[in-house]
Each structure stands twice: as structure tokens, then as C-alpha cells.
Short mmCIF file of C-alpha atoms in Angstrom, two decimals:
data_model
loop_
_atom_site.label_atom_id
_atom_site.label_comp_id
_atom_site.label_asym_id
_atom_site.label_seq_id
_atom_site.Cartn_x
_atom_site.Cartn_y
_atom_site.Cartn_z
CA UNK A 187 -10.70 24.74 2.12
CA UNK A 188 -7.31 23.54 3.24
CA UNK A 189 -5.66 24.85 5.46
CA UNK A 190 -1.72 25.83 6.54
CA UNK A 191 0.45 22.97 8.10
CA UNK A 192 3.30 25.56 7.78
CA UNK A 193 4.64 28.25 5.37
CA UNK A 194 5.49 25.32 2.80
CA UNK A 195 2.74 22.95 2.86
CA UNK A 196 -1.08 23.14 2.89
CA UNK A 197 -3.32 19.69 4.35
CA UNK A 198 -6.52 19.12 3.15
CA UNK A 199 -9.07 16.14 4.74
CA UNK A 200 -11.78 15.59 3.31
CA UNK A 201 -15.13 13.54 4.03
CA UNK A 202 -17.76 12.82 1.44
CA UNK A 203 -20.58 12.69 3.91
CA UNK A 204 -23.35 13.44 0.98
CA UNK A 205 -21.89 10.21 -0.97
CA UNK A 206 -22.50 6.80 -0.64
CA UNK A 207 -19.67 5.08 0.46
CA UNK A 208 -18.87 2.76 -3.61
CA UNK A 209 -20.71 6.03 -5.96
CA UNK A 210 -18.30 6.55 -9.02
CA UNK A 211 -18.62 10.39 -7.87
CA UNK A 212 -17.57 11.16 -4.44
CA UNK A 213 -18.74 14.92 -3.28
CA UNK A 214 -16.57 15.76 -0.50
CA UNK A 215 -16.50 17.98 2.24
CA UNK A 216 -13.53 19.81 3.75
CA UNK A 217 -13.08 19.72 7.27
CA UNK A 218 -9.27 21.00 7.24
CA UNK A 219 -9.79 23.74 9.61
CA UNK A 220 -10.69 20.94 12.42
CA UNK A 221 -7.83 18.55 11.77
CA UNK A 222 -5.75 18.44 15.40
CA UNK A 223 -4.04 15.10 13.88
CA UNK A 224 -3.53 12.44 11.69
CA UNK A 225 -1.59 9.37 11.14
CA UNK A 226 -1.24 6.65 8.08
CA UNK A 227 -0.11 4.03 7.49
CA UNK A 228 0.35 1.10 4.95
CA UNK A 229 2.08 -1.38 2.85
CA UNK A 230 3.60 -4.26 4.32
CA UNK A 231 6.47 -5.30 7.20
CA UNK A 232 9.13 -6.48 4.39
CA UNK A 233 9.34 -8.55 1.45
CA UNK A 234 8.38 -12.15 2.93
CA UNK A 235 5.64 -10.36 4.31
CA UNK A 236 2.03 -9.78 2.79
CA UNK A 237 0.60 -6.09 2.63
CA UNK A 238 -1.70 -5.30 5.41
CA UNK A 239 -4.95 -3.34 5.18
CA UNK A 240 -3.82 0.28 4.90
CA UNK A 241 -4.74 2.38 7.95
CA UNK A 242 -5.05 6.33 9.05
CA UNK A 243 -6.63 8.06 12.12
CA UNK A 244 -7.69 11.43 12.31
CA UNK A 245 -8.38 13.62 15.32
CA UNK A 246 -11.08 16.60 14.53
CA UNK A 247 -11.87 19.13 16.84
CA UNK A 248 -15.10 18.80 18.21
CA UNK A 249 -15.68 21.70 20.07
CA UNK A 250 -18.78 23.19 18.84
CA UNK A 251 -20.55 19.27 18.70
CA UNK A 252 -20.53 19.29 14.71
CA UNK A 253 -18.98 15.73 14.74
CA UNK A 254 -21.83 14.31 17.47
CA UNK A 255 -24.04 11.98 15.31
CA UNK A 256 -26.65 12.46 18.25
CA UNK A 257 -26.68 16.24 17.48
CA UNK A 258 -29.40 17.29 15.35
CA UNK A 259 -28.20 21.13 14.81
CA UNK A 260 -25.20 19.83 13.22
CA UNK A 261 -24.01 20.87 9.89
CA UNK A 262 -23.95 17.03 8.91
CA UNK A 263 -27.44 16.40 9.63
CA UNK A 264 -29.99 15.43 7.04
CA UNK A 265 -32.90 17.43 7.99
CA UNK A 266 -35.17 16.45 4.92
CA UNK A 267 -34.70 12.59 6.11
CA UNK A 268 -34.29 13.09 10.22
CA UNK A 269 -30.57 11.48 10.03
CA UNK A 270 -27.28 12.29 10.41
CA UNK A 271 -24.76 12.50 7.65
CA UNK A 272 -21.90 10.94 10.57
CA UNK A 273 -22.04 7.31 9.02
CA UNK A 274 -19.29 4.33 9.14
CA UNK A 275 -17.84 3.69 5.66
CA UNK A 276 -18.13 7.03 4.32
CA UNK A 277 -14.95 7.82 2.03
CA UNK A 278 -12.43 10.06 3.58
CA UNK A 279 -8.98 11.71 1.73
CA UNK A 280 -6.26 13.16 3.29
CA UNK A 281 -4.09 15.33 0.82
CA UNK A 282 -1.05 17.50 1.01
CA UNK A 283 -0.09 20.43 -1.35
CA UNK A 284 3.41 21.83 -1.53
CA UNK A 285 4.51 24.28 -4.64
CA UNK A 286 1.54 24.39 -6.22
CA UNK A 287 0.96 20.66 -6.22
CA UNK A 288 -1.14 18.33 -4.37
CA UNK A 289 -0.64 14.93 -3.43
CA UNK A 290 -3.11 12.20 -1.82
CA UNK A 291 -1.63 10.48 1.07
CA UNK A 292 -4.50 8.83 2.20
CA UNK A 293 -8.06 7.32 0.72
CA UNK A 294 -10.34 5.03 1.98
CA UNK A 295 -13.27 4.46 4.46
CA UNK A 296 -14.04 5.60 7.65
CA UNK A 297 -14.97 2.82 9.82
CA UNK A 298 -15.84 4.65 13.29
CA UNK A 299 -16.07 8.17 14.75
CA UNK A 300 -14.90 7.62 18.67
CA UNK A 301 -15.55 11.06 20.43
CA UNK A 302 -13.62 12.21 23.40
CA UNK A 303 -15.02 14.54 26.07
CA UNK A 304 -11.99 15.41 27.80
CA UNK A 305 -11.76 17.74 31.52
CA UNK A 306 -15.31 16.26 32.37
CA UNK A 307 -16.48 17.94 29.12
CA UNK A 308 -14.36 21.41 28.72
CA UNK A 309 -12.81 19.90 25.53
CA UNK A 310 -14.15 17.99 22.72
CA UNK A 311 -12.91 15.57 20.08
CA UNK A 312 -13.59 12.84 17.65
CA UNK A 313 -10.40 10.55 16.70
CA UNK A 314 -11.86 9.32 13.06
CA UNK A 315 -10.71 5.16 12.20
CA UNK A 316 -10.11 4.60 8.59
CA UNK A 317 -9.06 1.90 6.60
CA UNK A 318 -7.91 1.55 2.56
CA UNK A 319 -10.26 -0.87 0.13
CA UNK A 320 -8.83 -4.22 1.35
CA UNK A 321 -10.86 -4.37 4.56
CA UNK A 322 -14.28 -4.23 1.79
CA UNK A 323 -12.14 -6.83 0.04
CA UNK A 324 -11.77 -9.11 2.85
CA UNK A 325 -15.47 -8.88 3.89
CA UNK A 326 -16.89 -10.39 0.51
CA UNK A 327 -16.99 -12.77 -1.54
CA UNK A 328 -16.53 -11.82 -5.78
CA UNK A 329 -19.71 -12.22 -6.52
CA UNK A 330 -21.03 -10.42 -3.81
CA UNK A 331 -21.45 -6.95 -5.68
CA UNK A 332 -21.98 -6.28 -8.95
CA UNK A 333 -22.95 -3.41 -11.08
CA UNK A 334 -26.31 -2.68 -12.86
CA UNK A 335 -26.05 -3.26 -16.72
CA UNK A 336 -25.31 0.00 -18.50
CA UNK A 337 -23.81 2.00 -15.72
CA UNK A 338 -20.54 3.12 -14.04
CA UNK A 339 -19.63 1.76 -10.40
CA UNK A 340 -21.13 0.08 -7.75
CA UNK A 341 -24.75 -0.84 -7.78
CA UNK A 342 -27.31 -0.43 -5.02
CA UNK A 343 -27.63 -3.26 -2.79
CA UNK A 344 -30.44 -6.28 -4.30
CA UNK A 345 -29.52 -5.10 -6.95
CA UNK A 346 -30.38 -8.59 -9.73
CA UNK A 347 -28.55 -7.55 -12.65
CA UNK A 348 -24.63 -8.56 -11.66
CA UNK A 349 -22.68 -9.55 -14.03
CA UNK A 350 -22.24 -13.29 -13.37
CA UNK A 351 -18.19 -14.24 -12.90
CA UNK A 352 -17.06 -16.42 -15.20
CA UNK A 353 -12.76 -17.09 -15.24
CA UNK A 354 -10.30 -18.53 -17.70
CA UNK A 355 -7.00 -19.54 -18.28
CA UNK A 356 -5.44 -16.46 -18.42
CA UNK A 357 -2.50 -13.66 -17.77
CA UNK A 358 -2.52 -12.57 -13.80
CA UNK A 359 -3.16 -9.36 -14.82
CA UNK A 360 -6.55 -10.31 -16.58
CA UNK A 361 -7.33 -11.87 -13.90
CA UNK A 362 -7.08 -9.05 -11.28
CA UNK A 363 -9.25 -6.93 -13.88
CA UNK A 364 -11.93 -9.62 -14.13
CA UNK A 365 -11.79 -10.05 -10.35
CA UNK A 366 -12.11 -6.44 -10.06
CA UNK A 367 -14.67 -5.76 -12.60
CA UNK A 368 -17.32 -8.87 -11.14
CA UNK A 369 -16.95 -7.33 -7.54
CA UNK A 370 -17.79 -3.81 -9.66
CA UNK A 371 -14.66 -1.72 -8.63
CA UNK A 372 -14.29 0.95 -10.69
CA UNK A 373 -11.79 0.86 -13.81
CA UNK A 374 -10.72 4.66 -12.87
CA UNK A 375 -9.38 3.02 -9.21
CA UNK A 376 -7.33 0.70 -10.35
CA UNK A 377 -3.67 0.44 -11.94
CA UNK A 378 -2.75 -2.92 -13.33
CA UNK A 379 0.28 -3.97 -15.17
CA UNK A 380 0.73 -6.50 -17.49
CA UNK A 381 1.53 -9.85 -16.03
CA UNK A 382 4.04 -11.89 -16.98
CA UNK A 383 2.41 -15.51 -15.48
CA UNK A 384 -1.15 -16.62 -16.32
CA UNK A 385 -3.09 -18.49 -13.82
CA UNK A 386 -5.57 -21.24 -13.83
CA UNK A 387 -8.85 -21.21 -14.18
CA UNK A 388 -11.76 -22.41 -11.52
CA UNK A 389 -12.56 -19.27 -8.56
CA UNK A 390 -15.83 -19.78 -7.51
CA UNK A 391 -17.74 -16.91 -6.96
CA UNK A 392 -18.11 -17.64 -3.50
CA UNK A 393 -14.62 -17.63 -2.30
CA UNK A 394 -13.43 -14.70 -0.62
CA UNK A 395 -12.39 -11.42 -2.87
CA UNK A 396 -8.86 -10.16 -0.76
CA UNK A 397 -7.82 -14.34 -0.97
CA UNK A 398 -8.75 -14.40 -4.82
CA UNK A 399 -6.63 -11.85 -5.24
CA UNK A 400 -3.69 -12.35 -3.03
CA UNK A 401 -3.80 -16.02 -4.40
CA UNK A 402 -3.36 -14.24 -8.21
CA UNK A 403 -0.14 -12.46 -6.42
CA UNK A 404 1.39 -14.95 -5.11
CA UNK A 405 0.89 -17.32 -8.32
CA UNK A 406 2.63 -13.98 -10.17
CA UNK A 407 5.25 -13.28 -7.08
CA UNK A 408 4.05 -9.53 -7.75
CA UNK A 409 2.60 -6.76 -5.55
CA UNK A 410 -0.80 -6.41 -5.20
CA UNK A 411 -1.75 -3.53 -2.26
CA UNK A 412 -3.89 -0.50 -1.99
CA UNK A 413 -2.01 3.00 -3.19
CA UNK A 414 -2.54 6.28 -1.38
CA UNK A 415 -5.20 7.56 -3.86
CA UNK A 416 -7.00 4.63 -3.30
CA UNK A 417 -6.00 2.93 -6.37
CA UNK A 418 -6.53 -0.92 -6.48
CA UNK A 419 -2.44 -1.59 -7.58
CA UNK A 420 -1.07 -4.64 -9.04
CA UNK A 421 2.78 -4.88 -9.76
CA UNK A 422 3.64 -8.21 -12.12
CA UNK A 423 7.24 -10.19 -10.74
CA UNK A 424 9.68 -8.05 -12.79
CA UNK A 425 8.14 -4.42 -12.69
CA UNK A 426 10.75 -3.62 -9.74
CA UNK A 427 13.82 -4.73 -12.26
CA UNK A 428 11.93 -2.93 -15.23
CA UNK A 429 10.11 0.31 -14.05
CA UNK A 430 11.38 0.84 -10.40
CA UNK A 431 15.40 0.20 -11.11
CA UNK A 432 15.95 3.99 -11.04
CA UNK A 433 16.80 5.25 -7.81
CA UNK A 434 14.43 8.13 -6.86
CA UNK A 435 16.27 10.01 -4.58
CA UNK A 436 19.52 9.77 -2.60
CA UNK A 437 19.60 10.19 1.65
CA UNK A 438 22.95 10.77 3.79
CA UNK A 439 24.68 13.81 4.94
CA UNK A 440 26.78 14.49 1.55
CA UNK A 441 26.30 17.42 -0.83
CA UNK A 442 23.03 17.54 -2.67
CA UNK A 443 21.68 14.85 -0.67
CA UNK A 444 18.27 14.71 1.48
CA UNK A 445 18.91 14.77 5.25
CA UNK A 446 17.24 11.91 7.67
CA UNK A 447 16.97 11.81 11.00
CA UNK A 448 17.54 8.55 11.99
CA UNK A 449 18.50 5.17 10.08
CA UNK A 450 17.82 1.46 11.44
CA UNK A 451 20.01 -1.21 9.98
CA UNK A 452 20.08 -4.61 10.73
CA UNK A 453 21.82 -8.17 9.95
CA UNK A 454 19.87 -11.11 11.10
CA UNK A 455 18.64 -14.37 9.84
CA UNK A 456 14.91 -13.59 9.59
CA UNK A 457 14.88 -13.22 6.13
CA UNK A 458 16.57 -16.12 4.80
CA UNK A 459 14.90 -19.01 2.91
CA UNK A 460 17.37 -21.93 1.21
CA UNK A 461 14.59 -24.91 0.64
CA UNK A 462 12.01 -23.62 -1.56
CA UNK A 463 8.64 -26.22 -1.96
CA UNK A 464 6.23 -25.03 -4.49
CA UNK A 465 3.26 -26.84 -5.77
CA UNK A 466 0.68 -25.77 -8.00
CA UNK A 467 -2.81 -26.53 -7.73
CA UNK A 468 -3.39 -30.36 -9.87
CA UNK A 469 0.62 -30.61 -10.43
CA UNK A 470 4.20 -31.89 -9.06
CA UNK A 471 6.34 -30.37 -6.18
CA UNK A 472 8.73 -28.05 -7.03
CA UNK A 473 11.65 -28.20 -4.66
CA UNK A 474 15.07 -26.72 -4.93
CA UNK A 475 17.60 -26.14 -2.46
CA UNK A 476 20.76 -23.84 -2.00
CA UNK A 477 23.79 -25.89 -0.30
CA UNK A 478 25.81 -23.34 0.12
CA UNK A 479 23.51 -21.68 1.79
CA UNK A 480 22.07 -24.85 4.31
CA UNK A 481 25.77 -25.46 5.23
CA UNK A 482 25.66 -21.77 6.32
CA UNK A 483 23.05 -21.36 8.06
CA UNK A 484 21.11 -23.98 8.60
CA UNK A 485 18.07 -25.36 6.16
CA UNK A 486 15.32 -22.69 6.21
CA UNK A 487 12.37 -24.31 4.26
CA UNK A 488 9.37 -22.17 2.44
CA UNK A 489 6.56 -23.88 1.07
CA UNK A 490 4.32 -22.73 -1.21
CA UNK A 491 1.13 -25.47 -2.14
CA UNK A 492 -1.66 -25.41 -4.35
CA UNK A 493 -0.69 -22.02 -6.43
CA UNK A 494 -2.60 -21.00 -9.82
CA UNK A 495 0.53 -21.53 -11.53
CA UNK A 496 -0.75 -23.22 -14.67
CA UNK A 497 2.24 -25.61 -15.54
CA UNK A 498 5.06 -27.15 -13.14
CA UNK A 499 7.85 -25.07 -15.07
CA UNK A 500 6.02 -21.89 -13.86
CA UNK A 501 5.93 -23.32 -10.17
CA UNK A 502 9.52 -23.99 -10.66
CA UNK A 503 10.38 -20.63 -11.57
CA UNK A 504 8.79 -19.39 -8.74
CA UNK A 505 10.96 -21.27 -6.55
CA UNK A 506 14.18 -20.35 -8.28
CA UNK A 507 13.06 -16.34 -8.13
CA UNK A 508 12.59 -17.50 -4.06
CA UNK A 509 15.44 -18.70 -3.69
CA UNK A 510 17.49 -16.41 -5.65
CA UNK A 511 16.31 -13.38 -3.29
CA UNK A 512 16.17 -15.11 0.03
CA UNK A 513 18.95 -17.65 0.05
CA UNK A 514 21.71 -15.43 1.29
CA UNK A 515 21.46 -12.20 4.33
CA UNK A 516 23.30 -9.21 4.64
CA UNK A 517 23.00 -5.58 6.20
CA UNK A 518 19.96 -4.05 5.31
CA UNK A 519 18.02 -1.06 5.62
CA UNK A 520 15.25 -1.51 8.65
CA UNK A 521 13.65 1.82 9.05
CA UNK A 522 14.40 5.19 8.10
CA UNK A 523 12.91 8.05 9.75
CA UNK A 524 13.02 11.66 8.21
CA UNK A 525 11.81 15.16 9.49
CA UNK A 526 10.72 16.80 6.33
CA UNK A 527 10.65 20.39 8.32
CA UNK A 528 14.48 20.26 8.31
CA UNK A 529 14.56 20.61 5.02
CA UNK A 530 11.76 21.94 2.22
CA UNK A 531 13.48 19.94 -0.27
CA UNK A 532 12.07 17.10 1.15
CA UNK A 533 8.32 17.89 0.76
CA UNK A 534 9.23 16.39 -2.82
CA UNK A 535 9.72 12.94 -1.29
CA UNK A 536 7.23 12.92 1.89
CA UNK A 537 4.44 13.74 -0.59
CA UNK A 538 4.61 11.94 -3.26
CA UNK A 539 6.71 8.29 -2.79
CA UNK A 540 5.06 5.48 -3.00
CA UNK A 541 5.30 1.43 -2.23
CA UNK A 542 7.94 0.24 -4.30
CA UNK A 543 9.67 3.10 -5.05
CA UNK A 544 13.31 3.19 -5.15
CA UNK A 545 15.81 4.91 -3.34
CA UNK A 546 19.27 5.32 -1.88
CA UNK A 547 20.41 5.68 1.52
CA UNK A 548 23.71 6.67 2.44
CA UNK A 549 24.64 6.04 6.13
CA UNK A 550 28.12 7.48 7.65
CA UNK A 551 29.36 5.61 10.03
CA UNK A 552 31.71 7.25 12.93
CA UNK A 553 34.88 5.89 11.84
CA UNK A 554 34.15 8.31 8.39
CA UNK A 555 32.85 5.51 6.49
CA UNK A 556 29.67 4.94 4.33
CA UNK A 557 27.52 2.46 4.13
CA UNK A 558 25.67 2.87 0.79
CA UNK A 559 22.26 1.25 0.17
CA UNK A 560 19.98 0.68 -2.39
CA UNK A 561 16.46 -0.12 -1.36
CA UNK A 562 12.35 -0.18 -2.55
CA UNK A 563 9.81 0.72 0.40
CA UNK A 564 7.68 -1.20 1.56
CA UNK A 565 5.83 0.76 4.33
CA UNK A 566 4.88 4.09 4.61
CA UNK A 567 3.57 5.92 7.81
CA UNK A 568 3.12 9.31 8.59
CA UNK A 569 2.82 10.87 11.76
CA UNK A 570 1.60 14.42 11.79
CA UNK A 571 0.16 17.17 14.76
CA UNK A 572 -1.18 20.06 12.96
CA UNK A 573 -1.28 21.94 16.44
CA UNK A 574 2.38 21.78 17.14
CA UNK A 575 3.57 21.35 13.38
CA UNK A 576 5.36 18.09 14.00
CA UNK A 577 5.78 15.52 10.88
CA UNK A 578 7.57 12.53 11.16
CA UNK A 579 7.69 10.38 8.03
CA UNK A 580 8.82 6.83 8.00
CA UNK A 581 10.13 4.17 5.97
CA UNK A 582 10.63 0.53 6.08
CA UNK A 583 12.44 -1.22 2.88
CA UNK A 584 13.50 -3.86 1.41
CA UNK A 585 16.76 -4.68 -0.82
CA UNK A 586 16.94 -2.43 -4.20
CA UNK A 587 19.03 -4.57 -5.71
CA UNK A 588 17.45 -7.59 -5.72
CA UNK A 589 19.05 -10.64 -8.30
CA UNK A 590 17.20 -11.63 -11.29
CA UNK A 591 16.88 -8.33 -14.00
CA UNK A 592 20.03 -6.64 -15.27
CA UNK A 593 18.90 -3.00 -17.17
CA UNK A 594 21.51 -2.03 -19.45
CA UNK A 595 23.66 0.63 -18.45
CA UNK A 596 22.37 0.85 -15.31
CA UNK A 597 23.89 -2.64 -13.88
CA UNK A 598 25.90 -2.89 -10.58
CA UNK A 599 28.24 -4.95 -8.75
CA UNK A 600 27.01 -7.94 -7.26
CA UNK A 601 23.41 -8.14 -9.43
CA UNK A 602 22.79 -10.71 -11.85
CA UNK A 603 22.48 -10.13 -15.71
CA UNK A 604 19.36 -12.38 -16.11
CA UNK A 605 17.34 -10.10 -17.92
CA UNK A 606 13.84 -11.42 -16.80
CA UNK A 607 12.64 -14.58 -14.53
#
């Protein structure tokens, strides 16, 4: 069962050491009453970057020798088969529950269990790797799984009956499902929306599954990454303008406000792109440039080659939504760190955001100014000790109010009123 982090919030890890590691079920087992600490994290550095293969670490007490593959007496040893239950790739969860609620933070696979034998021996412990469903991703190919006709999920391995992959010309959207469905990943751990770009047709079966479908992102210019459920997530180019333009909650030291307790901001030139090359796969360069913006500061080329985009206007308007977001700097939001045991209002936030969200962060400045910022997150981390109760919760973000989508009524200075790329 889980147990107390504090007063306000319960933690629950869980390890489904009677499962295999792809089963549509997963039968868990709770191990909350050994958790020393944990740590996540995932998304991606900022928005030029890609998202990285989400990560968490776990350190379980390991006093009594229950986490020692080696040790027979263990309550994760198969008896009836001589073998331990302690296997690599076994699915782990780490949840949090605060009024009445509970929220995954973390799901994926464990990928090693290094113990620790610390004072020559007088203390124990086993600090558990995991990583989210893009490291299984990256290590095949789309055809390389495959589910038996007539059932749910994964197959077993040599298993003859996959479903042979077959593509189209079609939305970006379909073809994350049909990506998704020949590798056999489950339709309940997914979340798709509906793509506004459709890509060409012509993915072998051999090429790898993560580059299929990053290549289906970037042909979109959406988000595809791993959420903390586990969920196989892919955002189409204007679901930030059309789902995420409502700010989710509002940081800074003013009244009804959530407290941080630190802010990063920055103004450099890292992010700034004013020659924009794209060319799809069989067509013609698309190249555009911002003048204003070379005489500025400099030319800073991107180039983008060999994209699904199906017609050169589509690689075009690529380029333009490019250039429209990266041809200019300004300050930003780096990092923002937040104690959520200063304040239990912010259990509601540490809990449940998630990549892409929105918010607002007010920062006051010491000359009794305030620098007001809207921004969508990009990374997540948590950084938790269940032994002393320390949680640290951080943030890295991009720009909130990026130019391309105007939503009526809730417009502000400085965006444009295109309603759409």
C-alpha cells in the first residue's frame, strides 16, 4: 500500500514483477514502504530541441536482501520455476495522491537494479534505473513486433502472425496510429490528436520505430514524447494555440498566486533561427529568410531536408511557422524551481502538469517591478527523499505566446491573429 510522504500527500511505486514487461494487464506490486528516493525526469531541453527518453531512479531499501536477485528466500522469487522475479524491463509506476486523488508521475521500464552494500555491508540498497517507452522505440525496427490475430497487446516473441505494415498517403496522425498499431502498442497507451499535415507514403518496415516517428513530427512540427502515465502522446502543430492557450496556473509573490522558489531567466542568442531551408523528400527547397532579423543578428540558418511533407507548399509552411517563432529573442523563462511543501496549494500543480501545459510566471524584480511571463513546459523533473521529506519540482519552458493562432477573446499584445498555420 502507499505510504505517507507527509500529512498531505501519499507516494505509491509500484513494480509489476509477475507481468511481462508489453502484457495489456500489468499486476503490480507495491513496494512504497521501501522507497528511500526517487527522481524523474523528462520532456525535452526547449523548443529547438527534440524530447529525450524519459528517465526516473529509485532507491529501495534493501535491508532485509528482498531486492538481491541472487537471494532465493526472497519474496520475488519464483519458486515453482527456480528464478527470480528481479528482471530488467519489468514495468514500474511511481504515483502520488493528494485530496483524495492520485496522479502518475512516472511509467515505464526498469532497465537495471544496481545494489549498494554500504559500511562494508551494515546497510543495504538497490538504486532502481528506469526509462519511459522511447528507449523500446529506439531499439526496433516497426515491424519488429506485432500482435497475434484476435488479441489485445503485445505478442510473445516468434510469434508468425504480425500484422504486415503497409503505409499510405495520409494525415500525421494516422500515421502515428498505424506506426503504433504494426509495432503492437496498445490503443489504451496512446493519445493522438488529429493532425493537421499528412505525410508521404514509403517507411519500410525495417527502418527504425523512434526515427519513423520523430520523422512524422517533424513533417507535422508537433510534439510527439512519452506522458507520465506512459501514454504514447502526439500533439499536431496548432494544439498549443488551440487546446493549451489557457494559462493553467499563475506563479509570483502576489495575492492568490502559487509561490516558487527560485526563477532562471535568460536573454541570449541560442534560440534564434532567420534562414529557414526545408526540403521534402522528392521536392524543391524551401528557403525563406527574415532581413530584419540577419541585419540584427547575424544569419542563423536551419535546415530541414528530406521531410514527409507531401507537397512543396506544406514544406513551405513549415518554414514560415520556423521562422515566425525563432526569428526574433527576448527574455525568457529558463527554469523554475518550486518547493511544493511551502505551500499545499501547490500539490495541485506538482501532481498533475504535464509537457505542454501552460502557465504564468510572475517575477518581481528588486526595483518593485514585474516581469510577467507566459510560458508551456517543456521538462519536468522531480527530485524527492522520502526519508527527509524534501521535494523539489522543476520546470524548464518555452514561450506561451508563441505567433501564429489568435483564440478569440483570449488574444494579447504582441501575438498574431493568424488563426491557424
Amino acid at each position: 500500500m502507499s505510504v505517507a510522504f507527509n500529512s498531505d500527500v501519499n507516494l505509491t511505486v509500484e513494480i509489476a514483477f509477475d507481468s511481462d514487461p508489453f502484457a495489456t494487464t500489468q499486476s503490480f506490486t507495491d513496494v512504497s514502504a521501501y522507497v528511500r528516493e526517487f527522481s524523474i525526469d523528462r520532456g525535452r531541453q526547449h523548443d529547438l530541441a527534440d524530447y529525450q527518453t524519459g528517465t526516473a531512479s529509485v532507491v529501495l531499501d534493501n535491508s532485509d536482501d528482498r531486492f538481491n536477485p541472487l537471494n532465493t528466500s526472497s519474496p520475488y522469487y519464483d519458486t515453482a520455476n527456480a528464478e527470480t522475479k528481479i528482471s530488467p524491463f519489468r514495468q514500474i509506476k511511481i504515483s502520488g495522491e493528494y485530496d483524495a486523488t492520485t496522479k502518475v508521475l512516472f511509467r515505464g521500464f526498469i532497465q537495471s537494479y544496481p545494489e549498494s552494500f554500504g559500511g562494508q555491508g551494515a546497510d543495504s540498497s538497490v538504486r532502481i534505473s528506469c526509462v519511459d517507452a522511447f528507449k523500446i522505440f529506439n531499439l526496433n525496427t516497426i515491424g519488429a513486433r506485432g500482435w497475434k490475430v484476435g488479441t489485445a497487446g503485445f505478442s510473445n516473441l516468434g510469434t508468425s502472425t504480425r500484422l504486415g505494415y503497409v503505409d499510405e498517403q495520409e494525415l500525421s496522425s494516422v500515421r502515428i496510429g498505424r506506426l503504433l498499431d504494426a509495432f503492437g502498442w496498445s490503443s489504451s497507451d496512446r493519445e493522438i490528436s488529429t493532425g493537421d499535415l499528412e505525410v508521404q507514403a514509403g517507411v519500410q518496415v525495417t527502418t527504425n520505430l523512434l526515427t519513423a516517428l520523430k520523422d512524422v513530427e517533424t513533417a507535422e512540427q508537433g510534439q510527439f514524447y512519452i506522458s507520465a502515465d506512459g501514454k504514447a502522446t502526439f500533439r499536431d502543430r496548432n494544439y498549443k494555440r488551440t487546446q493549451q492557450f489557457t494559462s493553467q496556473a499563475t506563479f509570483g509573490n502576489g495575492v492568490g498566486e502559487l509561490p516558487f522558489s527560485d526563477v532562471i531567466t535568460t536573454l541570449d542568442d541560442s534560440k534564434i533561427l532567420n534562414i529557414i531551408s526545408v526540403t521534402r523528400d522528392g521536392g524543391t527547397e524551401q528557403l525563406i529568410q527574415d532581413t530584419d532579423s540577419v541585419a540584427k543578428y547575424g544569419a542563423r540558418q536551419d535546415s530541414l531536408s528530406g521531410t514527409l511533407n507531401v507537397s512543396d507548399l506544406d514544406a513551405k509552411s513549415i518554414a514560415d511557422q520556423r521562422l515566425a517563432q525563432f526569428s526574433n529573442t527576448g527574455v525568457r523563462i529558463e527554469g523554475l524551481i518550486i518547493n511544493p511543501l511551502s505551500d499545499t496549494n501547490l500539490w495541485n500543480q506538482v501532481l498533475i502538469r504535464e509537457l505542454g501545459d501552460k502557465i504564468t510566471i510572475k517575477v518581481p524584480t528588486t526595483v518593485s517591478t514585474i516581469m510577467d511571463f507566459d510560458v508551456h513546459i517543456d521538462r519536468i523533473s522531480h527530485s524527492v527523499n522520502a526519508i527527509n521529506q524534501t521535494w523539489t519540482w522543476s520546470l524548464r519552458t518555452s514561450s506561451g505566446s508563441e505567433v501564429g493562432a489568435w483564440i478569440l477573446g483570449s488574444s494579447r499584445l504582441g501575438e498574431s491573429t493568424n488563426l491557424s498555420w
